[in-house]
Tab-separated table of C-alpha atoms in Angstrom:
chain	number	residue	atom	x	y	z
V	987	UNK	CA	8.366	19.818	-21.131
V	988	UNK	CA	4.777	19.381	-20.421
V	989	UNK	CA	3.888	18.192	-16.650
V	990	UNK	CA	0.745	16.411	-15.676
V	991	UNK	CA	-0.519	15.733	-12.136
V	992	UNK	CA	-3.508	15.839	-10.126
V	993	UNK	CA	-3.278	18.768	-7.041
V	994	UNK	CA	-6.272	18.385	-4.447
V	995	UNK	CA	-8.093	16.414	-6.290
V	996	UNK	CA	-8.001	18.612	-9.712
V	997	UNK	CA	-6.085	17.273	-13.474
V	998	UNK	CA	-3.336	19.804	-14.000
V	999	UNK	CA	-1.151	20.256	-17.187
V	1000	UNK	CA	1.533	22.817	-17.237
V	1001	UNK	CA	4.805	23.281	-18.662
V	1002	UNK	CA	8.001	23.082	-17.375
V	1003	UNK	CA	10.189	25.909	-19.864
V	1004	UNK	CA	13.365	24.784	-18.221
V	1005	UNK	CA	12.689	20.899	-17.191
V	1006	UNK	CA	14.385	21.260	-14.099
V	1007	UNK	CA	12.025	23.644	-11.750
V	1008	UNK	CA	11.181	23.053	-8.624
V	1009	UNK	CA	7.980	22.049	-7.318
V	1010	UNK	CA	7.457	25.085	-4.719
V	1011	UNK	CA	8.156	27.302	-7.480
V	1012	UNK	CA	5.436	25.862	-9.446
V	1013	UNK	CA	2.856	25.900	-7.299
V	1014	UNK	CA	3.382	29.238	-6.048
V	1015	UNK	CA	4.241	30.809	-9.334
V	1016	UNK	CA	1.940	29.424	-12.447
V	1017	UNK	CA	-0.104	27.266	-10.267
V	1018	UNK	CA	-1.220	30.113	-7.783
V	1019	UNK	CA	-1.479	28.314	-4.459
V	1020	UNK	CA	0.549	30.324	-2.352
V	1021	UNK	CA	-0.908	28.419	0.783
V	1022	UNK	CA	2.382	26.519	0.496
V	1023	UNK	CA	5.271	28.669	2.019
V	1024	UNK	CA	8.759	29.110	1.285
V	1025	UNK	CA	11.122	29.359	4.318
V	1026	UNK	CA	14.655	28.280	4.237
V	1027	UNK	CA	14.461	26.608	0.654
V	1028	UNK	CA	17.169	24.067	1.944
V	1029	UNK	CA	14.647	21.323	3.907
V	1030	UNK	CA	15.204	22.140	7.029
V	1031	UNK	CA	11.982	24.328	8.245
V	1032	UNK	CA	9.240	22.447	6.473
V	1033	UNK	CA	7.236	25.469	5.775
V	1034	UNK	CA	6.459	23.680	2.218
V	1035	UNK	CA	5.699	20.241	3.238
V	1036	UNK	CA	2.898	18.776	1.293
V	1037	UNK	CA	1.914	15.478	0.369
V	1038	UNK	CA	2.855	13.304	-2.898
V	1039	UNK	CA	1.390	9.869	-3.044
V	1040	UNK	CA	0.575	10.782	0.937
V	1041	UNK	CA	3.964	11.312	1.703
V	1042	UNK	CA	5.372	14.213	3.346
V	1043	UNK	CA	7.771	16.064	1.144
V	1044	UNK	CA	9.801	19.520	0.861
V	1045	UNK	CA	8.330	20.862	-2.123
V	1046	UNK	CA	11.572	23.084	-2.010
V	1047	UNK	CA	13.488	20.357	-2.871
V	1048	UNK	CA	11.392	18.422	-4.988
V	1049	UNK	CA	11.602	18.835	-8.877
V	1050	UNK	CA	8.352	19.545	-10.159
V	1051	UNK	CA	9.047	16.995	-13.097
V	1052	UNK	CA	9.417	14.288	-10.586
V	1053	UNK	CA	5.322	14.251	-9.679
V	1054	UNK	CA	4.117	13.367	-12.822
V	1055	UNK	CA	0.909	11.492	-12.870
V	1056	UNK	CA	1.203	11.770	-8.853
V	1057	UNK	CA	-1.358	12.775	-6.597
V	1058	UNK	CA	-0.453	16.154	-4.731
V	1059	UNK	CA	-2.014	17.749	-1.618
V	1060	UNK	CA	-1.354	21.026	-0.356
V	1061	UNK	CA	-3.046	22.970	2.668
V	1062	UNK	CA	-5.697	23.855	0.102
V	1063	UNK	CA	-6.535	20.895	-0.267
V	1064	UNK	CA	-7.052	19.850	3.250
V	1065	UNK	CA	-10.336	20.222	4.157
V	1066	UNK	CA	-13.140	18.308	2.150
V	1067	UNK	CA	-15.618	19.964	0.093
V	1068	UNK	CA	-13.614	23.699	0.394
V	1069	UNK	CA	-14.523	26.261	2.484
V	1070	UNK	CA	-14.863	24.445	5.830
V	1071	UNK	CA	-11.480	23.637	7.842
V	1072	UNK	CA	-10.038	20.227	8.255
V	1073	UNK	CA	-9.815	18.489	11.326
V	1074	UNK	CA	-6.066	19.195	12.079
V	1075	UNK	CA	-6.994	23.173	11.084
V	1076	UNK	CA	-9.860	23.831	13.253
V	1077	UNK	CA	-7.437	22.165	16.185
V	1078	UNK	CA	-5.062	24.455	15.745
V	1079	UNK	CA	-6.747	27.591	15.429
V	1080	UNK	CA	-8.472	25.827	18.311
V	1081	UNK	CA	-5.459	25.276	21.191
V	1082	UNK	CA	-3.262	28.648	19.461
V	1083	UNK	CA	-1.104	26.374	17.918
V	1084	UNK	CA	-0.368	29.317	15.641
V	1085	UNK	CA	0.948	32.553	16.114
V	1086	UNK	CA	2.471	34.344	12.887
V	1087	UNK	CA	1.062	31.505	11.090
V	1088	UNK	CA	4.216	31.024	8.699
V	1089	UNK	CA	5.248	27.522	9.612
V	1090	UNK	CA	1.047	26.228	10.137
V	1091	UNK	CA	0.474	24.858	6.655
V	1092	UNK	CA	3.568	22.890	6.870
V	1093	UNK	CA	2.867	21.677	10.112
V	1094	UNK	CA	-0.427	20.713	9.519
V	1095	UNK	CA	0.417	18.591	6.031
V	1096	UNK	CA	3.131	17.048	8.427
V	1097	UNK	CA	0.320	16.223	11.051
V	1098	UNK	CA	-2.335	14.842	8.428
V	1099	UNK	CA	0.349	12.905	7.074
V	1100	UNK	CA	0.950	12.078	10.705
V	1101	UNK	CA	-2.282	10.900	11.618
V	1102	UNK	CA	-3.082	9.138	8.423
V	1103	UNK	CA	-0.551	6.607	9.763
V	1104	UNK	CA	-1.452	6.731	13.386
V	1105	UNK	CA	-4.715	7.849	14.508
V	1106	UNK	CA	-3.277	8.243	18.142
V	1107	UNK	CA	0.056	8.662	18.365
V	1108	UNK	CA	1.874	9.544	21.908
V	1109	UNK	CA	3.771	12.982	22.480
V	1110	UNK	CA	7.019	10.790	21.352
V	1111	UNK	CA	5.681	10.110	18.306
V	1112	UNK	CA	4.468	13.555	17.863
V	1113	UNK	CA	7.393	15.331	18.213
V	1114	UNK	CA	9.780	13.118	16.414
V	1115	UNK	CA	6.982	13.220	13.413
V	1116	UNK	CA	7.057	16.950	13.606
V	1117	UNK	CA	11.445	17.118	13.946
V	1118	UNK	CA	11.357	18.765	10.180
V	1119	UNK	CA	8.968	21.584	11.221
V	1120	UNK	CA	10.184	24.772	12.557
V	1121	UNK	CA	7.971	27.007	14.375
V	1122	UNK	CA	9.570	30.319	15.966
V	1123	UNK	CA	6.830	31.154	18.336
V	1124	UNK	CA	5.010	28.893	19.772
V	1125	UNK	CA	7.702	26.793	21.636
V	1126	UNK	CA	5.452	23.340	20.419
V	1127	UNK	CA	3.617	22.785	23.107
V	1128	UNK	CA	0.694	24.057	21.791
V	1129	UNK	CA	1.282	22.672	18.702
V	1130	UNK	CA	1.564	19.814	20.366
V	1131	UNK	CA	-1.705	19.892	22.093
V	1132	UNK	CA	-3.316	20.788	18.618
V	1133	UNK	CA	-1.980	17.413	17.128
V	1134	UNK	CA	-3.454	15.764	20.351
V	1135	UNK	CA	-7.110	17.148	19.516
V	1136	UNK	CA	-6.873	16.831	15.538
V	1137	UNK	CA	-6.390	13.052	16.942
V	1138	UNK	CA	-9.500	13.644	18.954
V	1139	UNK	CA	-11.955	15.401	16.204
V	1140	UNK	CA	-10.529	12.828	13.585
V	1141	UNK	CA	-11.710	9.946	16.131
V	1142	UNK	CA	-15.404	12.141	16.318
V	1143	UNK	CA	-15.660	12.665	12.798
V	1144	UNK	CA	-14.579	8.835	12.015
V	1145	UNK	CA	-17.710	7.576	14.348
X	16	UNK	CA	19.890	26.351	-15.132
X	17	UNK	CA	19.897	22.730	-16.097
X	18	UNK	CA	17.543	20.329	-18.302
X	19	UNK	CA	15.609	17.144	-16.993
X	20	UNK	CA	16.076	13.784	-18.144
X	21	UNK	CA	14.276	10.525	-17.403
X	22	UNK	CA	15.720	7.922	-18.510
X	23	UNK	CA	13.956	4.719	-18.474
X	24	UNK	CA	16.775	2.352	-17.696
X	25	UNK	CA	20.451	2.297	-16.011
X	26	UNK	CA	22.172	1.494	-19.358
X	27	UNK	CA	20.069	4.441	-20.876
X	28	UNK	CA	21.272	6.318	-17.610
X	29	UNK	CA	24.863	6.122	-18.368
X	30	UNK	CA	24.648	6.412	-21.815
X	31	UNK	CA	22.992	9.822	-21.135
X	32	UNK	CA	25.765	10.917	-18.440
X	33	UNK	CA	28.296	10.455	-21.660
X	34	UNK	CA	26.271	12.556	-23.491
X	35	UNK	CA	25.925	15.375	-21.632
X	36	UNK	CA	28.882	16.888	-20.240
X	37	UNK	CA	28.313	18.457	-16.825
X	38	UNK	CA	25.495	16.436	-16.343
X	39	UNK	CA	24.270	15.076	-12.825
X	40	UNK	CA	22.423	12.247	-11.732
X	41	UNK	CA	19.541	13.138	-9.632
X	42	UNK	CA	17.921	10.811	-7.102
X	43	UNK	CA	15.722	12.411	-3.526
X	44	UNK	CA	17.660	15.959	-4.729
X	45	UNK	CA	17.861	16.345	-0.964
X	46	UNK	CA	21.726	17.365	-1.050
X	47	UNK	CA	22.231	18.209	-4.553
X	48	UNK	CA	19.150	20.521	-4.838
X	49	UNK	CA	20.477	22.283	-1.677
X	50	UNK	CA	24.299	22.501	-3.491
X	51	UNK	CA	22.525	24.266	-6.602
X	52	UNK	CA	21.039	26.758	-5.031
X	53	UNK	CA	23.954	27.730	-2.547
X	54	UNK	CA	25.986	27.271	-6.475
X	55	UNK	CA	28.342	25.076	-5.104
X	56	UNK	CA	27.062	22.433	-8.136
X	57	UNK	CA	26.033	23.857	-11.225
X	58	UNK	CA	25.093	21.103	-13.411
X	59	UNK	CA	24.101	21.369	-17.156
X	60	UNK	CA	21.914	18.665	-16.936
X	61	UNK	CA	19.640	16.525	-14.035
X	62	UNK	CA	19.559	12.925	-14.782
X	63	UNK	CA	16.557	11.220	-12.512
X	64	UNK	CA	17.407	7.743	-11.277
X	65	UNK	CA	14.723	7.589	-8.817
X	66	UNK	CA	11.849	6.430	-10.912
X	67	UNK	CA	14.283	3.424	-12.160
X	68	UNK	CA	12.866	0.088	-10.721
X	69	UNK	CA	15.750	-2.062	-10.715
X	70	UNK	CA	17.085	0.850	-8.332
X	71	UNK	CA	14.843	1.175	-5.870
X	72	UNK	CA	14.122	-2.913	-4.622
X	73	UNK	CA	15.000	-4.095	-1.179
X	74	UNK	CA	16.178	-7.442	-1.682
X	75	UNK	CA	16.405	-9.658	1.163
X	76	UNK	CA	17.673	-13.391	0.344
X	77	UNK	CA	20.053	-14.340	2.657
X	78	UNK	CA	22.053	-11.254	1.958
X	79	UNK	CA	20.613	-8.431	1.184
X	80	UNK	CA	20.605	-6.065	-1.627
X	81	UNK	CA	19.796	-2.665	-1.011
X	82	UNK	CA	18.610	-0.307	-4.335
X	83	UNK	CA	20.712	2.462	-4.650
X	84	UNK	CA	17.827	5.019	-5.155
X	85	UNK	CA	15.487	3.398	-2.121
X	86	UNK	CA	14.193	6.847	0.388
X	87	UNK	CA	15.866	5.793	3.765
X	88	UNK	CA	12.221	5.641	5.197
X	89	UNK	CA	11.538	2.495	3.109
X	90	UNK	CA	14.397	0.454	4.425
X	91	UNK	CA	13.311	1.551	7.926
X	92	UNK	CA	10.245	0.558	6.690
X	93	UNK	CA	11.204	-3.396	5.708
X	94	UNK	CA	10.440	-5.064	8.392
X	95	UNK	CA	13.043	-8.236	6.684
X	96	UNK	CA	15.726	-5.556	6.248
X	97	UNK	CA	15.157	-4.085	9.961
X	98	UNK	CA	15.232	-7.833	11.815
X	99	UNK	CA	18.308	-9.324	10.079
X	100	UNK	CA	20.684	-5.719	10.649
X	101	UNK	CA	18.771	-3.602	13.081
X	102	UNK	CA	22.346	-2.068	13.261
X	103	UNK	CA	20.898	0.182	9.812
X	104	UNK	CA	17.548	0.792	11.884
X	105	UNK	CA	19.924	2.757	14.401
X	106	UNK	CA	21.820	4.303	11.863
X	107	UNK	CA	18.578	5.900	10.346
X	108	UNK	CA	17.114	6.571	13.520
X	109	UNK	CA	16.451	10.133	13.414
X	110	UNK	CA	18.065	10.702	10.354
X	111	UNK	CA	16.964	14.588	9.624
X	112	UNK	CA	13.307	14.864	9.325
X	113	UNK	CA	10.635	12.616	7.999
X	114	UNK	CA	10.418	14.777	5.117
X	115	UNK	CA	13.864	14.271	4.233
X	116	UNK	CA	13.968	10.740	5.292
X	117	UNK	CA	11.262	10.057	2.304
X	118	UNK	CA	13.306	11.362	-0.289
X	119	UNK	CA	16.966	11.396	0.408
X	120	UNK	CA	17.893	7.740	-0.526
X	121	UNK	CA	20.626	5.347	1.020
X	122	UNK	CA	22.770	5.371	-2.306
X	123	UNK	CA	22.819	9.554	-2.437
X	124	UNK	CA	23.679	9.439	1.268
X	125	UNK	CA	27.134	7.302	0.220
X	126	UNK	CA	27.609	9.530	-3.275
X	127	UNK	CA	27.548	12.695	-1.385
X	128	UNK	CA	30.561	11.798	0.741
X	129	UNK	CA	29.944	13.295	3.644
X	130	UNK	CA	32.187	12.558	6.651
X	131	UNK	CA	29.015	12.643	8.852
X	132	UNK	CA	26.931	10.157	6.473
X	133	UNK	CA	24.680	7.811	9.075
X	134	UNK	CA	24.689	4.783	7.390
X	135	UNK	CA	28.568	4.626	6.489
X	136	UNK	CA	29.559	3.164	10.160
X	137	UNK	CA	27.444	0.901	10.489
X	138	UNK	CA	27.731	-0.455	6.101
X	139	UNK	CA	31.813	-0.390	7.667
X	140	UNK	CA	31.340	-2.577	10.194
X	141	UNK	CA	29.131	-4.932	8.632
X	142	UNK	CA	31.607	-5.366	5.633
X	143	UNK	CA	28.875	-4.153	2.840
X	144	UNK	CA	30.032	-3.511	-0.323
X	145	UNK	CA	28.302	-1.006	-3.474
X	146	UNK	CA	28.228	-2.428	-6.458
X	147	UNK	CA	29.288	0.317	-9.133
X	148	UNK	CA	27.683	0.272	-13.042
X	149	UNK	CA	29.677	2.266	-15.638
X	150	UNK	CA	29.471	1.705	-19.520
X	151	UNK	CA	31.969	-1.629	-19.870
X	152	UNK	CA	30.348	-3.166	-16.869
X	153	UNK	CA	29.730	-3.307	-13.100
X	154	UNK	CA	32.476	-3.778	-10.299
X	155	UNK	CA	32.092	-4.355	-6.259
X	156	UNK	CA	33.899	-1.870	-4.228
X	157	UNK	CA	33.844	-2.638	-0.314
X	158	UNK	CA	32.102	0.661	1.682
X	159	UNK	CA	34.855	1.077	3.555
X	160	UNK	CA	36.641	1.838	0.608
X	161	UNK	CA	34.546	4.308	-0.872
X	162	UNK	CA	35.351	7.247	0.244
X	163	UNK	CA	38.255	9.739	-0.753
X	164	UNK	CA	37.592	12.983	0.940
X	165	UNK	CA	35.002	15.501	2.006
X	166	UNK	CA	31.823	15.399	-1.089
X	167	UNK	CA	34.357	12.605	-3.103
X	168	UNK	CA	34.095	8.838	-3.441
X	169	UNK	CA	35.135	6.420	-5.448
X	170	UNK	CA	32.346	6.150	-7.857
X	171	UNK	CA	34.272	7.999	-11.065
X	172	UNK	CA	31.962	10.551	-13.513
X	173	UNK	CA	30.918	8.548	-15.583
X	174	UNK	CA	29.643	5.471	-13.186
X	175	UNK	CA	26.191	5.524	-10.980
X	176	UNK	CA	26.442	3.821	-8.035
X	177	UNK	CA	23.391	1.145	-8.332
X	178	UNK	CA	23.083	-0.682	-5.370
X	179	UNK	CA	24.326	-1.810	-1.628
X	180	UNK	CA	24.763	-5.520	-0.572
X	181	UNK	CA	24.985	-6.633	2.591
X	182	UNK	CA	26.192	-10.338	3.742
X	183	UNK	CA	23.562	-12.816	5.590
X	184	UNK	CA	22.709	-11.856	9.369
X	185	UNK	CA	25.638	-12.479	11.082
X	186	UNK	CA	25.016	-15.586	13.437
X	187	UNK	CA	24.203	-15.549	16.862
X	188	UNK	CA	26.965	-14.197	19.496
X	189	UNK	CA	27.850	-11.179	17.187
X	190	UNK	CA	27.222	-8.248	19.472
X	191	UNK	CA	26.544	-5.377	17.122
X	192	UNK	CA	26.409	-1.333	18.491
X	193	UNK	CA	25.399	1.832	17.122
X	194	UNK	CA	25.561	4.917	18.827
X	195	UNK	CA	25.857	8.568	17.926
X	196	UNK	CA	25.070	11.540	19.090
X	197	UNK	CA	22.800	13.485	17.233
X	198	UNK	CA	19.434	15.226	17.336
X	199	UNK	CA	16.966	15.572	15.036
X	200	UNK	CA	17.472	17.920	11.475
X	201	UNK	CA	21.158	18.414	12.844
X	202	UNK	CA	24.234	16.264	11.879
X	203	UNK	CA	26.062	13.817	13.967
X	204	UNK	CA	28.742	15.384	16.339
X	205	UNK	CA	29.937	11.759	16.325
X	206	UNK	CA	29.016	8.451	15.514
X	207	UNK	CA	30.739	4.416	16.399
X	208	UNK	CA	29.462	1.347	15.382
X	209	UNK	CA	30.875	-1.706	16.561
X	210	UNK	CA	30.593	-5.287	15.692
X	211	UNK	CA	32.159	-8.123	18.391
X	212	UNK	CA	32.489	-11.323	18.591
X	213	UNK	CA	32.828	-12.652	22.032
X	214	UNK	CA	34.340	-16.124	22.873
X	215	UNK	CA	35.471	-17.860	26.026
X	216	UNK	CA	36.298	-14.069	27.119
X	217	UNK	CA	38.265	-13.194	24.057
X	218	UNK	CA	37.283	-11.165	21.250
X	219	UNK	CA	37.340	-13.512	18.387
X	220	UNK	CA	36.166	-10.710	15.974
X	221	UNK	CA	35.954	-7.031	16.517
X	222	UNK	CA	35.517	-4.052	13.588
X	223	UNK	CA	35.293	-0.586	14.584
X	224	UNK	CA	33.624	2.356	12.412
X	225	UNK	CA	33.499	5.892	13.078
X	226	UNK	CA	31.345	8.766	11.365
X	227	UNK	CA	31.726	12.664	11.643
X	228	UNK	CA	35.456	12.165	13.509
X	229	UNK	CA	37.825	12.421	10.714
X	230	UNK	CA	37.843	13.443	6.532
X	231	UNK	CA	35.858	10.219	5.691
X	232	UNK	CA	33.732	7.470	7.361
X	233	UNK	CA	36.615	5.243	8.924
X	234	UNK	CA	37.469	1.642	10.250
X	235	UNK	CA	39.518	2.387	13.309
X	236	UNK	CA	42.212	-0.068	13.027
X	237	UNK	CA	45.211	0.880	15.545
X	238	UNK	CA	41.868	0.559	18.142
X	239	UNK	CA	41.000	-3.017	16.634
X	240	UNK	CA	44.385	-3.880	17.222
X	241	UNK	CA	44.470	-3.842	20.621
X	242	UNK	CA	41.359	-5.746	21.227
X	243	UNK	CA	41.751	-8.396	18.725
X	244	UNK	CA	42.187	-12.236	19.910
X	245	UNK	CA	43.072	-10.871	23.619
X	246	UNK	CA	40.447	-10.822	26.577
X	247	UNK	CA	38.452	-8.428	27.126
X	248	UNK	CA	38.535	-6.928	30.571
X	249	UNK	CA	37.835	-3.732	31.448
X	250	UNK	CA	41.572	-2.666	31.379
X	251	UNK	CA	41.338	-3.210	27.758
X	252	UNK	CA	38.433	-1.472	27.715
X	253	UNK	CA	39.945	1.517	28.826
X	254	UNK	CA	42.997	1.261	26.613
X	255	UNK	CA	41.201	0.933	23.522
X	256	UNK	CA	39.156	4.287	24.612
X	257	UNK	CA	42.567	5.982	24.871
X	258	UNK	CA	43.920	4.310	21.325
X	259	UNK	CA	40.376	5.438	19.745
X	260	UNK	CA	40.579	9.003	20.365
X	261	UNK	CA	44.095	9.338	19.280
X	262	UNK	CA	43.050	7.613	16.533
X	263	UNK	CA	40.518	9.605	14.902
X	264	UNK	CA	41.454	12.823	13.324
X	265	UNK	CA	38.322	15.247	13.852
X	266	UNK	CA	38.391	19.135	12.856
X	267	UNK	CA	36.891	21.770	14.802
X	268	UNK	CA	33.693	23.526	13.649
X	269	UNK	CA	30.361	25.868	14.539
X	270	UNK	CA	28.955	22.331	16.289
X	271	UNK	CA	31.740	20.861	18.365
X	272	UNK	CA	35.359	21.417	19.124
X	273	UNK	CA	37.781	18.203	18.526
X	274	UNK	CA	38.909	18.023	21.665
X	275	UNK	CA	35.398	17.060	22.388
X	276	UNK	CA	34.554	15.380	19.433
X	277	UNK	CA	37.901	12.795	20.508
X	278	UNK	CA	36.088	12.405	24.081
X	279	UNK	CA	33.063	11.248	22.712
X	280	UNK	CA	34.612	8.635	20.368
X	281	UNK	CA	36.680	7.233	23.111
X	282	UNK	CA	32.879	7.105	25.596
X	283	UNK	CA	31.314	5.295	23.104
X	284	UNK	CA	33.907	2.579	22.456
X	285	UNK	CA	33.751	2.041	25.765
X	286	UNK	CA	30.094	1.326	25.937
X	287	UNK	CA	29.881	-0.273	22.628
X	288	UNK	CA	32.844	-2.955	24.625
X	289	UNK	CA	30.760	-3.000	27.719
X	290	UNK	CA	27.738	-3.944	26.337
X	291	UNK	CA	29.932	-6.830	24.732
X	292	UNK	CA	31.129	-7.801	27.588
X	293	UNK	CA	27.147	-7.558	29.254
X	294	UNK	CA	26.035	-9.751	26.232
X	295	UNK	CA	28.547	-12.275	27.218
X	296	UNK	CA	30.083	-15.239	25.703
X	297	UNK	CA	28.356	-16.954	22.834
């Protein structure tokens, strides 16, 4: 079946041979955007979050058939106009809220997704918002901080 | 390897699930997908049920009538759902992730028939019921009722499971409890909700639920029993904790022991009574 979508902002028809792949596999395989990262493949790291509609999703377990006509956003998609980084990015690279770097463009769909809704949220709200994200190095805190200034540089960047 | 299907109505649905043999329906994926690629489900065939409209409305009119295929974050979401039975708001309350929580809807929670499902204390104790289309017509099945065994319900093959109703807000003087214990992304070691009615000291109405504690969801009669239409003292209290863990029948596994699992039931019918007996009389 054929599959048609828009991903950061771009049309995109492909085909879907067996109907039922999944969405990770598509964008990593034909698609080519291996910014999206495959961890556990059961939804419970949330190294492939991305956005459909705006909404946080596992793109693990998400058919790829189920986004048609949707609007998808991935970590390359983040930052506006393409080579410079997004708020959320530069705040992380910014307070070392990565280390191997594995679980960061899940995290940091989770946090724009975060901070779409909220443009402040406290720690609370932080860390439940970020429950579905694994990180093996960091211990959060950082990450943490990170979400704290990605509040702060969205705030500058909205004046 | 299995082939998509989208069909554009519930009739169309089941007509398709005769069709194909070995067929699934598919709604947020968010257990299935996971049982496909461990192989412990191998369907021919993925029937989508998520895009289906009359599936996927909260209806609140009195009652309430819940879609089948709704993502649990958009009943937490309805602010007319969450004020009438905040008991469900609990109940989702750190359900997973919010990843999962956007997908996984309240129907596939019930369907996959998990002892541990979060919503199916709380459904118990506020007497929902599913209503249950299949080719010749729809039937109402209560929720305590639904379940048969670990990953089996009630809902037969060839039936889809198409939406939850709840009765009107229960009037004032209900005291109505949720607790589990759970974190985040993990599954509930153990779950109780409670529903009491309180009058002139005596429980007038009482219904127990437990989640994660035994095969299925269950009502915890024997416990019931011995709080039912008697006063409520803190005696009682203490004999319905005892009644309540030898009630439940929980198994051992990598997350708890029973032994422990039977403690915790028996701790939180005691507080969900206490806080009865804090609300007060009606």
């Amino acid at each position: 079946m054929e599959l048609n979508f828009t991903l950061n902002g771009v049309p995109i028809s492909c085909s879907l041979p067996r109907g039922s792949e999944l969405l990770l596999d598509v964008l990593r395989g034909p698609l080519e955007q291996t910014g999206t990262k495959e961890g556990c493949g059961k939804g419970e790291c949330g190294a492939c979050t991305i956005l459909v509609e705006g909404r946080m999703v596992n793109a693990c377990l998400t058919l790829a058939a189920e986004v048609e006509g949707c609007e998808v956003t991935t970590i390359e998609g983040l930052a506006a106009g393409g080579s410079e980084l997004a708020a959320e990015q530069r705040a992380f690279v910014e307070q070392g809220g990565i280390q191997c770097g594995f679980c960061s463009p899940g995290m940091i769909m989770s946090v724009r997704a975060l901070l779409d809704r909220d443009p402040d949220p406290p720690e609370a709200e932080i860390r439940r918002a970020l429950a579905g994200n694994l990180c093996r190095c960091t211990g959060y805190s950082q990450i943490v901080e990170a979400v704290r200034r990605a509040a702060e540089l969205r705030r500058e960047e909205a004046r | 390897m299995s082939s998509y299907h989208r069909p554009p109505s519930v009739a169309e649905a089941l007509r398709l699930k005769r069709e194909l043999p070995g067929s699934s329906f598919i709604a947020g994926g968010t257990d299935l997908l996971v049982q496909m690629k461990d192989r412990v489900r191998q369907p021919t065939a993925l029937i989508s049920i998520r895009h289906l409209s009359e599936l996927t409305r909260i209806e609140t009119d009195g009652g309430a009538r819940l879609g089948a295929a709704t993502p649990l974050s958009d009943l937490a979401d309805d602010s007319a759902l969450m004020t009438g039975w905040p008991i469900l708001g609990e109940a989702l309350r750190d359900f997973a992730s919010v990843q999962i929580r956007g997908s996984a809807t309240i129907g596939g929670n019930l369907c996959n028939g998990s002892p541990a499902a979060d919503a199916a204390p709380a459904l118990i104790v506020l007497g929902a019921r599913v209503r249950i289309a299949g080719l010749d017509g729809e039937r109402l099945l209560p929720v305590e009722q639904l379940f048969e065994a670990p990953g089996r319900t009630r809902v037969r093959e060839e039936e889809l499971l198409v939406s939850i109703e709840l009765d009107p807000p229960l009037p004032s003087g209900h005291g109505v409890f949720l607790k589990k214990m759970r974190t985040a992304m993990d599954v509930s070691l153990a779950s109780i909700a409670s529903l009491a009615l309180l009058r002139d000291g005596r429980l007038e109405e009482i219904r127990l639920a437990a989640g994660s504690v035994a095969p299925v969801p269950m009502r915890l009669h024997e416990t019931e029993k011995v709080l039912r239409d008697r006063p409520l003292t803190p005696e009682r209290i203490a004999e319905a904790r005892r009644v309540a863990r030898d009630e439940v029948r929980p198994i051992t596994d990598i997350r708890a022991g029973a032994d422990y699992r039977r403690h915790i039931v028996g701790v939180f019918v005691q507080r969900a009574l206490e806080a009865t007996l804090e609300k007060g009389d009606r």
